[in-house]
PDB file of C-alpha atoms in Angstrom:
ATOM      1  CA  MET N   1     154.264  97.678 179.592  1.00 53.00           C
ATOM      2  CA  GLU N   2     152.382  95.394 181.795  1.00 67.00           C
ATOM      3  CA  ARG N   3     151.207  92.059 180.614  1.00 76.00           C
ATOM      4  CA  THR N   4     147.597  91.591 180.038  1.00 82.00           C
ATOM      5  CA  ALA N   5     145.882  88.450 181.112  1.00 86.00           C
ATOM      6  CA  PRO N   6     145.107  85.823 178.518  1.00 90.00           C
ATOM      7  CA  LEU N   7     141.690  85.934 176.794  1.00 93.00           C
ATOM      8  CA  SER N   8     138.990  83.878 178.460  1.00 94.00           C
ATOM      9  CA  GLN N   9     137.318  81.149 176.441  1.00 94.00           C
ATOM     10  CA  THR N  10     134.194  83.738 175.982  1.00 95.00           C
ATOM     11  CA  GLN N  11     136.464  86.280 174.975  1.00 96.00           C
ATOM     12  CA  ARG N  12     138.154  83.674 172.292  1.00 95.00           C
ATOM     13  CA  MET N  13     134.834  82.800 171.018  1.00 96.00           C
ATOM     14  CA  ALA N  14     133.961  86.467 170.672  1.00 97.00           C
ATOM     15  CA  LEU N  15     136.917  87.288 168.762  1.00 97.00           C
ATOM     16  CA  LEU N  16     136.618  84.086 166.474  1.00 96.00           C
ATOM     17  CA  ASN N  17     132.865  85.309 165.748  1.00 97.00           C
ATOM     18  CA  LEU N  18     134.093  88.925 164.821  1.00 97.00           C
ATOM     19  CA  ILE N  19     136.827  87.286 162.465  1.00 97.00           C
ATOM     20  CA  LYS N  20     134.344  84.944 161.058  1.00 96.00           C
ATOM     21  CA  GLU N  21     132.183  87.804 160.059  1.00 95.00           C
ATOM     22  CA  ARG N  22     135.040  89.312 157.882  1.00 95.00           C
ATOM     23  CA  ASP N  23     136.768  85.828 157.221  1.00 94.00           C
ATOM     24  CA  SER N  24     137.215  86.344 153.373  1.00 93.00           C
ATOM     25  CA  ILE N  25     139.504  89.420 153.974  1.00 93.00           C
ATOM     26  CA  VAL N  26     141.150  88.362 157.324  1.00 93.00           C
ATOM     27  CA  ASN N  27     142.516  84.978 156.001  1.00 93.00           C
ATOM     28  CA  ASP N  28     142.964  86.126 152.297  1.00 93.00           C
ATOM     29  CA  LYS N  29     146.238  84.653 151.505  1.00 91.00           C
ATOM     30  CA  SER N  30     146.626  86.851 148.018  1.00 90.00           C
ATOM     31  CA  THR N  31     148.867  89.862 147.690  1.00 86.00           C
ATOM     32  CA  ALA N  32     146.351  91.432 145.551  1.00 86.00           C
ATOM     33  CA  PRO N  33     146.372  95.339 145.719  1.00 85.00           C
ATOM     34  CA  GLY N  34     144.415  96.740 148.244  1.00 92.00           C
ATOM     35  CA  ILE N  35     144.219  93.634 150.326  1.00 93.00           C
ATOM     36  CA  ILE N  36     146.759  94.555 153.073  1.00 91.00           C
ATOM     37  CA  GLU N  37     144.981  97.639 153.606  1.00 93.00           C
ATOM     38  CA  ALA N  38     141.679  96.246 153.739  1.00 95.00           C
ATOM     39  CA  LYS N  39     143.088  93.537 156.245  1.00 95.00           C
ATOM     40  CA  LYS N  40     144.431  96.504 158.338  1.00 95.00           C
ATOM     41  CA  ARG N  41     140.912  97.960 158.310  1.00 96.00           C
ATOM     42  CA  MET N  42     139.213  94.684 159.098  1.00 97.00           C
ATOM     43  CA  TRP N  43     141.691  94.149 162.042  1.00 98.00           C
ATOM     44  CA  GLU N  44     140.956  97.763 163.569  1.00 98.00           C
ATOM     45  CA  GLU N  45     137.148  97.157 163.252  1.00 98.00           C
ATOM     46  CA  ILE N  46     137.586  93.910 164.649  1.00 98.00           C
ATOM     47  CA  ASN N  47     139.787  95.843 167.816  1.00 98.00           C
ATOM     48  CA  LEU N  48     137.069  98.446 168.182  1.00 98.00           C
ATOM     49  CA  LYS N  49     134.256  95.779 168.310  1.00 98.00           C
ATOM     50  CA  PHE N  50     136.052  93.155 170.636  1.00 98.00           C
ATOM     51  CA  ASN N  51     136.873  96.421 172.905  1.00 98.00           C
ATOM     52  CA  SER N  52     133.399  97.449 173.120  1.00 98.00           C
ATOM     53  CA  LEU N  53     132.149  94.320 174.268  1.00 98.00           C
ATOM     54  CA  TYR N  54     134.452  94.169 177.196  1.00 96.00           C
ATOM     55  CA  PRO N  55     134.258  97.928 178.468  1.00 95.00           C
ATOM     56  CA  ASP N  56     135.178  96.965 182.140  1.00 94.00           C
ATOM     57  CA  GLN N  57     138.648  95.306 180.937  1.00 92.00           C
ATOM     58  CA  GLN N  58     141.816  96.815 179.821  1.00 92.00           C
ATOM     59  CA  PRO N  59     141.448  97.009 176.241  1.00 95.00           C
ATOM     60  CA  ARG N  60     143.386  94.873 173.989  1.00 96.00           C
ATOM     61  CA  SER N  61     145.399  96.200 171.037  1.00 96.00           C
ATOM     62  CA  THR N  62     145.243  95.022 167.667  1.00 97.00           C
ATOM     63  CA  LYS N  63     148.323  93.305 167.773  1.00 96.00           C
ATOM     64  CA  GLN N  64     147.361  91.541 170.999  1.00 96.00           C
ATOM     65  CA  LEU N  65     144.106  90.162 169.172  1.00 97.00           C
ATOM     66  CA  LYS N  66     145.988  89.140 166.233  1.00 96.00           C
ATOM     67  CA  ARG N  67     148.212  87.313 168.417  1.00 96.00           C
ATOM     68  CA  SER N  68     145.626  85.450 170.246  1.00 95.00           C
ATOM     69  CA  TYR N  69     143.855  84.380 166.747  1.00 96.00           C
ATOM     70  CA  ASP N  70     147.023  83.103 165.468  1.00 95.00           C
ATOM     71  CA  HIS N  71     147.700  81.256 168.755  1.00 93.00           C
ATOM     72  CA  VAL N  72     144.061  79.700 168.544  1.00 92.00           C
ATOM     73  CA  LYS N  73     144.723  78.693 164.700  1.00 90.00           C
ATOM     74  CA  ARG N  74     148.016  76.975 165.724  1.00 92.00           C
ATOM     75  CA  LYS N  75     146.602  75.097 168.572  1.00 88.00           C
ATOM     76  CA  VAL N  76     143.592  74.089 166.243  1.00 84.00           C
ATOM     77  CA  LYS N  77     146.158  72.875 163.674  1.00 83.00           C
ATOM     78  CA  ASP N  78     148.340  71.076 166.487  1.00 83.00           C
ATOM     79  CA  GLU N  79     145.284  69.231 167.683  1.00 79.00           C
ATOM     80  CA  ASP N  80     144.368  68.180 164.177  1.00 76.00           C
ATOM     81  CA  ARG N  81     147.732  66.858 163.283  1.00 77.00           C
ATOM     82  CA  GLU N  82     147.658  65.108 166.638  1.00 74.00           C
ATOM     83  CA  PHE N  83     144.097  63.609 165.747  1.00 72.00           C
ATOM     84  CA  THR N  84     144.838  62.623 162.360  1.00 74.00           C
ATOM     85  CA  HIS N  85     148.592  61.313 162.954  1.00 67.00           C
ATOM     86  CA  PRO N  86     148.550  60.004 166.637  1.00 65.00           C
ATOM     87  CA  LYS N  87     151.919  59.325 168.218  1.00 64.00           C
ATOM     88  CA  ILE N  88     152.501  55.607 168.383  1.00 64.00           C
ATOM     89  CA  THR N  89     153.903  54.851 171.596  1.00 63.00           C
ATOM     90  CA  CYS N  90     155.847  51.588 172.311  1.00 59.00           C
ATOM     91  CA  SER N  91     154.992  49.738 175.604  1.00 57.00           C
ATOM     92  CA  HIS N  92     157.669  47.429 177.017  1.00 56.00           C
ATOM     93  CA  HIS N  93     155.087  45.811 179.391  1.00 55.00           C
ATOM     94  CA  SER N  94     155.260  41.978 178.762  1.00 52.00           C
ATOM     95  CA  HIS N  95     152.232  40.407 177.735  1.00 55.00           C
ATOM     96  CA  THR N  96     152.102  37.737 179.689  1.00 56.00           C
ATOM     97  CA  THR N  97     149.324  36.589 182.060  1.00 57.00           C
ATOM     98  CA  PRO N  98     149.433  36.490 185.725  1.00 57.00           C
ATOM     99  CA  SER N  99     149.968  33.424 187.341  1.00 57.00           C
ATOM    100  CA  THR N 100     147.003  32.253 189.843  1.00 53.00           C
TER     101      THR N 100
END
């Protein structure tokens, strides 16, 4: 199977907006009865709507869209971690002033 191009920034934003509309189900961490089936239906709906936004491009599978969403979440988490816990680097430069 040929690899598809990564989502553009516009496509990522569209995907995030579609997910945001269904956030309570898509990001539900519970194992309550029926939630797995509800998530599956939501992702199928997201997939249909996403592909209808870009009819001239190769359709994305639900699995591809989930993977893209997971990648975005991971990237945001990593950036947040970097922001809240910046790496401290040691500088081995001497702190002497240049002679004139």
